[in-house]
Amino acid sequence: MKSSLFSRFAVVLCIFAVASRAPAQQEAAGPTAPASALATWQRDLLQLAFTAASKFPLQPHIRNRSRAQLQVVDTCFELDAAELAVGFARDIADWRRGAAYADFATWCGRRGDRPRALRYLQLVDDLLLDEQVGKPAQEWQRDFVVLKQARAWAALGEAAKADAAMQSIDPDSTHAVDPDWARTAADRVAGMTIEQGRATFAGIDREFPAMTLGQQGTALETIASLHARFYADEALRRLAEDRLTRVFDKLPPKLRLDAITRLVRTAAANSDAANAQRLVADMQRVVEGFQWRAEDRVPELARIAELRCLAGLPDRGRAELDAALADYHEHRDEIVDIYRAATLRAVALAFFAIGELGKAHDLLASVFEEGMENPNSRPRCDDFVATCCLMARRGVEPRAAMWTRLREIVEGLGEPW
Amino acid sequence: MNIRLTQGLLAGLSLASLGTAQIVVSSNISTSTTWTANNVYQLANTIYVLPGASLTIEAGTVVVGGVADATLAVCRGAQIFANGTADAPITFTSTADRATWTGGNPKTGTFRQLANNEWGNLTLMGSAYISENQVGTNSAAPSSTNYADMEGLAPATPSLNDYGGGNDNDDSGNLNYVSLRYGGLTLAPTVELNGLSLGGIGRNTQVDHVEILNNLDDGIEVWGGTVNFKYVSIWNVGDDAFDIDQGWRGKAQFGLIVQGFSGAGAQGSGFGDNALELDGAELCNYQPVTTASIWNFTVIGSPHPTNGSTGGDHLTAWRDNCNIQFHNSIFMDAGDNVINNDITDGENGNTGYGCNGTLTWAQRWTTAYTVTSPTNPFAAPEITPAQAYTAQTSGNLIEFRDNLFYNNLRANSYTEANARSVFTGGSGTNNANNSIVTASPITSLTRGAAATPNGVNTTSPVTFIDPTPQNDALTAVEFAPNDGFFTQSRVRGAFPRGNNWLTGWTAASAFGLTSSSQANTYIAAERGGLVGAPVHFTTGNWAGGTAVTLQVENMDPNLNLGLMIWGTLPFNFPIFGGTLVPTPDFIGVVSGAGGAGASGPINVPLGLSGAVFYTQFVTFDLGVPSGEFAFSNGQRHILP
């Protein structure tokens, strides 16, 4: 009995060992989908960012490495470069690989490549149980992956499977772990009639104080979407603006500023400069209502300046952006060095957004150098990856000299981490 | 089944940390650094691991502080990787403690009851959400811009003691198998350091197998954040053993608290105060507010010898809207109440539960965990993502389920527990299966002579514990949810039957306060099934010439069938949904009724002193997906 059982167990072990190698083979064997519209420079920049992220030693930095890698992968997906993303994802060594595969399955599903989507969904299932690579150690990590699986099933038209996946997740997760779900809620707003919009708004207005985390987040997105959908309806528009600028004044300021930003962009898109300017003024009042540390204040001032330009006040916006930059320089030494690059990055990208390209490039060069202030490669790498990803997203192509410097930075990443 | 062991591997029993060089650390760590086990690192003063830097500490490394302000503080944006092991823990202690060791080995030494404040502490500061009102810019509602200054630290650059932010997934590193002894730095009266201070630490930080022994102030204090804890032991601290504040939203499982005293100071500065001091938010209506889930704790108070009023304080003291669920735990030997509504911590003008329209103390016992306060609400995180309140997944905001209460003999010990229907499960509450028992739920506890170290407070300190369960603690009605963090342990208290996870790596084990036997060392590897995680224990002592029986309980009672695996090497191989601890050198089948099975007597061979064997059970279980199995804990056995 003992011998027989041992033999069976040994066989099972062998099968397991073979099976555990199977996913990698399957992953490599997929058909090639059409290339994305990614510009060559964007592809090169993301490749450089991923190379940097992958230089983290696995031990003890597996989580730092995987987080940085996934940031690049997410950027690829945002830029519709899914093949590049999934190629990168294969090198992620923890549960985040499953999250990336689920996103790829969604991408395949939306393009009608059902077999490939199903194969990657199966890979996600395998990874969720894979103790060595993909099995999440905590519930929120599993939720993060399963949520993306649900979206993939939805993309395949498998509503029942999507719902089943969602049923296994705490409802609060739906907004918290994946903003895309909030955008899905916003998509639903797009199909509403004005009566439905009013009813939805009234419901939010009534329930908001008692809402849970996920519900409040979705509600803010929905308000912003209703504002955009029914901008022509003055009553509804005013209600939305009033809620976000005044009534919900207990919300954290950054959250309110994020929401009002959407309203400003909507007003500008509707050529309603006066309203956009009024909303920017509201944002400024929110900022002025709090005392901020420099690393929190400067990005908000830059955002207001950028939106001021968008609202039709370019001279004032430009002056405010100069002031934000001056504020950064004045208080730079108060900012811990690992937060300086992100602070200055916000100013640089605001200059790019208002069309001051030369200034933006000069500042971005400084951003990379600020990211090198700390003597350790972990924060250097984090800043480098974040800046590269944002440049790719915003369409900021590095100039020739910057490419050289970026490669030097990546080359120089190493001990001490 | 009679099996004679014929294979063995002579284990090189490593004497951990035989440090050969003493490195004095006197400057902040700005460049990522590794401390290695062949050195002893002496903290010359408060050392900050600066933002951006990582400190890696190898298994077996000893860190000592010979002066009171010798502290290691890991700044927000820095990381620590203290990767100890059961065989080679990382030890933070004083030079006075080290002087009692034999050959520089932290697994030796002499326990000194009246000793603390011999060095500082270990502090980690992260960027998760907190609730705090002392910084003028902070908002009452959660915000990524809210932060706080870590108490007890006074850096020359003020921002170095900042903690808090908007990243509940904060990753400040790992603390695995870390022993912290005799610390607590006094900066000034009432300004003391806890054994382990965690401010704004997020759920990506791993904290397991951490011990605090004889600290001046609290054992572990948690300010906000979402960090989870597993396998923590807190003994003889001079204030609260496990102190929670500013909106902690994590989970904890397998915790041992032994109250007592470690110095001649007042209660709170040498004589233990509350075992668990549970604050909600810094101001009572701020958010986040503490909302947590605790499973499998063994909480042992320090009563006055005749149950007078001057022993230790409460086992659980509740303040300022704190919400915590206690499951499958043991509360015994209370110095005062087992549950006490302190109303408020007396700070900042708080008025306690129910302030400014928040839920009252009583309402929280009858309010579902899904109900979050509309006052200063926790809106969606501004940056990425994470739920604000994830630790509780069922029941009510405050509840006690499946807990045992033993030897709590003060006249008022159960007054508040009764008022909250802990034992009767009153209307609307989710309390259930709690019992006041008359037979000890732990195997043994010995107390020394009564002492009044500060001239006021008196107790008889614990001198030995076998904390493994017996009687009603051997099983439980429920077990923790399978969420990737909790172990589905169907016992009450912090230890599964026959498995004392303190053995071998803690000061308590080194000093003889609990077993130091290596005969049956617990290895966490459980994977729960239909009725929770199978428990593997061994009866008889694994010594040459004796008979032992390898046993398992909590198998699927419908099948009553499992595989007994043992091997001579650790394998740790992921398979069938679990982890196989031993190399499968031998496999046998066990079956039995009621989910229990046993190997039958095994004769341990003679002449293999030092040989190491690993054992584990893999059981067939209808509660796991097809093709997968339930797994017991592993055990390592070293022949004496």
PDB file of C-alpha atoms in Angstrom, chain A residues 97-211:
ATOM      1  CA  ARG A  97       1.248  39.114 -13.741  1.00  0.00           C
ATOM      2  CA  GLY A  98      -2.255  37.712 -13.442  1.00  0.00           C
ATOM      3  CA  ALA A  99      -3.695  41.228 -13.388  1.00  0.00           C
ATOM      4  CA  ALA A 100      -1.855  42.083 -16.577  1.00  0.00           C
ATOM      5  CA  TYR A 101      -2.977  38.870 -18.293  1.00  0.00           C
ATOM      6  CA  ALA A 102      -6.567  39.623 -17.375  1.00  0.00           C
ATOM      7  CA  ASP A 103      -6.255  43.041 -18.986  1.00  0.00           C
ATOM      8  CA  PHE A 104      -4.843  41.402 -22.060  1.00  0.00           C
ATOM      9  CA  ALA A 105      -7.774  39.009 -22.148  1.00  0.00           C
ATOM     10  CA  THR A 106     -10.065  42.030 -22.058  1.00  0.00           C
ATOM     11  CA  TRP A 107      -8.212  43.586 -24.935  1.00  0.00           C
ATOM     12  CA  CYS A 108      -8.453  40.377 -26.939  1.00  0.00           C
ATOM     13  CA  GLY A 109     -12.129  40.038 -26.119  1.00  0.00           C
ATOM     14  CA  ARG A 110     -12.917  43.530 -27.284  1.00  0.00           C
ATOM     15  CA  ARG A 111     -11.239  42.759 -30.573  1.00  0.00           C
ATOM     16  CA  GLY A 112     -13.057  39.507 -31.112  1.00  0.00           C
ATOM     17  CA  ASP A 113     -10.097  37.230 -30.494  1.00  0.00           C
ATOM     18  CA  ARG A 114     -12.054  34.908 -28.268  1.00  0.00           C
ATOM     19  CA  PRO A 115      -9.673  31.928 -28.287  1.00  0.00           C
ATOM     20  CA  ARG A 116      -6.787  33.999 -27.153  1.00  0.00           C
ATOM     21  CA  ALA A 117      -8.868  35.779 -24.547  1.00  0.00           C
ATOM     22  CA  LEU A 118      -9.971  32.448 -23.142  1.00  0.00           C
ATOM     23  CA  ARG A 119      -6.443  31.152 -23.091  1.00  0.00           C
ATOM     24  CA  TYR A 120      -5.278  34.119 -21.078  1.00  0.00           C
ATOM     25  CA  LEU A 121      -8.216  33.876 -18.732  1.00  0.00           C
ATOM     26  CA  GLN A 122      -7.178  30.303 -18.098  1.00  0.00           C
ATOM     27  CA  LEU A 123      -3.660  31.507 -17.419  1.00  0.00           C
ATOM     28  CA  VAL A 124      -5.045  33.954 -14.887  1.00  0.00           C
ATOM     29  CA  ASP A 125      -6.910  31.114 -13.178  1.00  0.00           C
ATOM     30  CA  ASP A 126      -3.716  29.092 -13.084  1.00  0.00           C
ATOM     31  CA  LEU A 127      -1.763  31.982 -11.661  1.00  0.00           C
ATOM     32  CA  LEU A 128      -4.316  32.567  -8.928  1.00  0.00           C
ATOM     33  CA  LEU A 129      -3.438  29.110  -7.634  1.00  0.00           C
ATOM     34  CA  ASP A 130       0.262  29.208  -8.373  1.00  0.00           C
ATOM     35  CA  GLU A 131       2.015  29.436  -5.026  1.00  0.00           C
ATOM     36  CA  GLN A 132       5.318  30.322  -6.630  1.00  0.00           C
ATOM     37  CA  VAL A 133       4.269  33.161  -8.885  1.00  0.00           C
ATOM     38  CA  GLY A 134       0.772  34.364  -9.076  1.00  0.00           C
ATOM     39  CA  LYS A 135      -1.207  33.350  -6.023  1.00  0.00           C
ATOM     40  CA  PRO A 136      -2.208  36.512  -4.190  1.00  0.00           C
ATOM     41  CA  ALA A 137      -1.294  36.485  -0.543  1.00  0.00           C
ATOM     42  CA  GLN A 138      -4.132  38.767   0.447  1.00  0.00           C
ATOM     43  CA  GLU A 139      -7.744  39.210  -0.460  1.00  0.00           C
ATOM     44  CA  TRP A 140      -7.388  42.673  -1.928  1.00  0.00           C
ATOM     45  CA  GLN A 141      -4.774  41.382  -4.350  1.00  0.00           C
ATOM     46  CA  ARG A 142      -7.056  38.578  -5.424  1.00  0.00           C
ATOM     47  CA  ASP A 143      -9.908  41.089  -5.811  1.00  0.00           C
ATOM     48  CA  PHE A 144      -7.693  43.234  -7.976  1.00  0.00           C
ATOM     49  CA  VAL A 145      -7.101  40.325 -10.342  1.00  0.00           C
ATOM     50  CA  VAL A 146     -10.600  38.876 -10.270  1.00  0.00           C
ATOM     51  CA  LEU A 147     -12.101  42.277 -10.995  1.00  0.00           C
ATOM     52  CA  LYS A 148     -10.080  42.395 -14.166  1.00  0.00           C
ATOM     53  CA  GLN A 149     -11.157  38.851 -14.990  1.00  0.00           C
ATOM     54  CA  ALA A 150     -14.750  39.959 -14.652  1.00  0.00           C
ATOM     55  CA  ARG A 151     -14.144  42.771 -17.068  1.00  0.00           C
ATOM     56  CA  ALA A 152     -12.629  40.328 -19.523  1.00  0.00           C
ATOM     57  CA  TRP A 153     -15.651  38.062 -19.288  1.00  0.00           C
ATOM     58  CA  ALA A 154     -17.839  41.094 -19.879  1.00  0.00           C
ATOM     59  CA  ALA A 155     -15.801  41.955 -22.947  1.00  0.00           C
ATOM     60  CA  LEU A 156     -16.456  38.461 -24.223  1.00  0.00           C
ATOM     61  CA  GLY A 157     -20.172  38.899 -23.708  1.00  0.00           C
ATOM     62  CA  GLU A 158     -20.204  36.351 -20.906  1.00  0.00           C
ATOM     63  CA  ALA A 159     -22.326  38.340 -18.511  1.00  0.00           C
ATOM     64  CA  ALA A 160     -23.034  35.402 -16.225  1.00  0.00           C
ATOM     65  CA  LYS A 161     -19.362  34.652 -15.756  1.00  0.00           C
ATOM     66  CA  ALA A 162     -18.600  38.314 -15.247  1.00  0.00           C
ATOM     67  CA  ASP A 163     -21.299  38.498 -12.601  1.00  0.00           C
ATOM     68  CA  ALA A 164     -20.050  35.338 -10.943  1.00  0.00           C
ATOM     69  CA  ALA A 165     -16.591  36.817 -10.701  1.00  0.00           C
ATOM     70  CA  MET A 166     -17.982  40.040  -9.329  1.00  0.00           C
ATOM     71  CA  GLN A 167     -20.027  38.171  -6.774  1.00  0.00           C
ATOM     72  CA  SER A 168     -16.822  36.900  -5.243  1.00  0.00           C
ATOM     73  CA  ILE A 169     -15.591  40.430  -4.636  1.00  0.00           C
ATOM     74  CA  ASP A 170     -16.588  42.861  -1.953  1.00  0.00           C
ATOM     75  CA  PRO A 171     -18.715  45.501  -3.741  1.00  0.00           C
ATOM     76  CA  ASP A 172     -16.554  48.221  -2.271  1.00  0.00           C
ATOM     77  CA  SER A 173     -13.706  47.010  -4.427  1.00  0.00           C
ATOM     78  CA  THR A 174     -15.312  47.954  -7.667  1.00  0.00           C
ATOM     79  CA  HIS A 175     -14.254  51.538  -7.603  1.00  0.00           C
ATOM     80  CA  ALA A 176     -11.370  51.301  -5.236  1.00  0.00           C
ATOM     81  CA  VAL A 177      -9.160  48.947  -7.118  1.00  0.00           C
ATOM     82  CA  ASP A 178      -9.969  49.749 -10.693  1.00  0.00           C
ATOM     83  CA  PRO A 179     -11.024  53.166 -11.923  1.00  0.00           C
ATOM     84  CA  ASP A 180     -12.128  51.571 -15.160  1.00  0.00           C
ATOM     85  CA  TRP A 181     -15.245  50.353 -13.423  1.00  0.00           C
ATOM     86  CA  ALA A 182     -16.129  53.884 -12.541  1.00  0.00           C
ATOM     87  CA  ARG A 183     -15.722  54.788 -16.165  1.00  0.00           C
ATOM     88  CA  THR A 184     -18.081  51.979 -16.986  1.00  0.00           C
ATOM     89  CA  ALA A 185     -20.602  53.650 -14.718  1.00  0.00           C
ATOM     90  CA  ALA A 186     -19.959  56.868 -16.591  1.00  0.00           C
ATOM     91  CA  ASP A 187     -20.580  55.043 -19.849  1.00  0.00           C
ATOM     92  CA  ARG A 188     -24.023  54.168 -18.587  1.00  0.00           C
ATOM     93  CA  VAL A 189     -24.712  57.840 -18.004  1.00  0.00           C
ATOM     94  CA  ALA A 190     -24.047  58.425 -21.669  1.00  0.00           C
ATOM     95  CA  GLY A 191     -27.221  56.560 -22.579  1.00  0.00           C
ATOM     96  CA  MET A 192     -29.520  58.320 -20.139  1.00  0.00           C
ATOM     97  CA  THR A 193     -32.407  60.618 -20.894  1.00  0.00           C
ATOM     98  CA  ILE A 194     -32.574  63.912 -19.083  1.00  0.00           C
ATOM     99  CA  GLU A 195     -35.298  62.521 -16.833  1.00  0.00           C
ATOM    100  CA  GLN A 196     -33.158  59.557 -15.958  1.00  0.00           C
ATOM    101  CA  GLY A 197     -30.254  61.895 -15.345  1.00  0.00           C
ATOM    102  CA  ARG A 198     -32.291  63.984 -12.922  1.00  0.00           C
ATOM    103  CA  ALA A 199     -33.505  60.907 -11.125  1.00  0.00           C
ATOM    104  CA  THR A 200     -29.968  59.555 -10.865  1.00  0.00           C
ATOM    105  CA  PHE A 201     -28.726  62.857  -9.528  1.00  0.00           C
ATOM    106  CA  ALA A 202     -31.532  63.060  -6.997  1.00  0.00           C
ATOM    107  CA  GLY A 203     -30.698  59.577  -5.802  1.00  0.00           C
ATOM    108  CA  ILE A 204     -27.053  60.427  -5.350  1.00  0.00           C
ATOM    109  CA  ASP A 205     -27.949  63.640  -3.590  1.00  0.00           C
ATOM    110  CA  ARG A 206     -30.177  61.780  -1.188  1.00  0.00           C
ATOM    111  CA  GLU A 207     -27.911  58.861  -0.445  1.00  0.00           C
ATOM    112  CA  PHE A 208     -24.463  60.402  -0.603  1.00  0.00           C
ATOM    113  CA  PRO A 209     -23.923  61.039   3.108  1.00  0.00           C
ATOM    114  CA  ALA A 210     -24.609  57.411   3.954  1.00  0.00           C
ATOM    115  CA  MET A 211     -22.724  55.910   1.040  1.00  0.00           C
TER     116      MET A 211
END
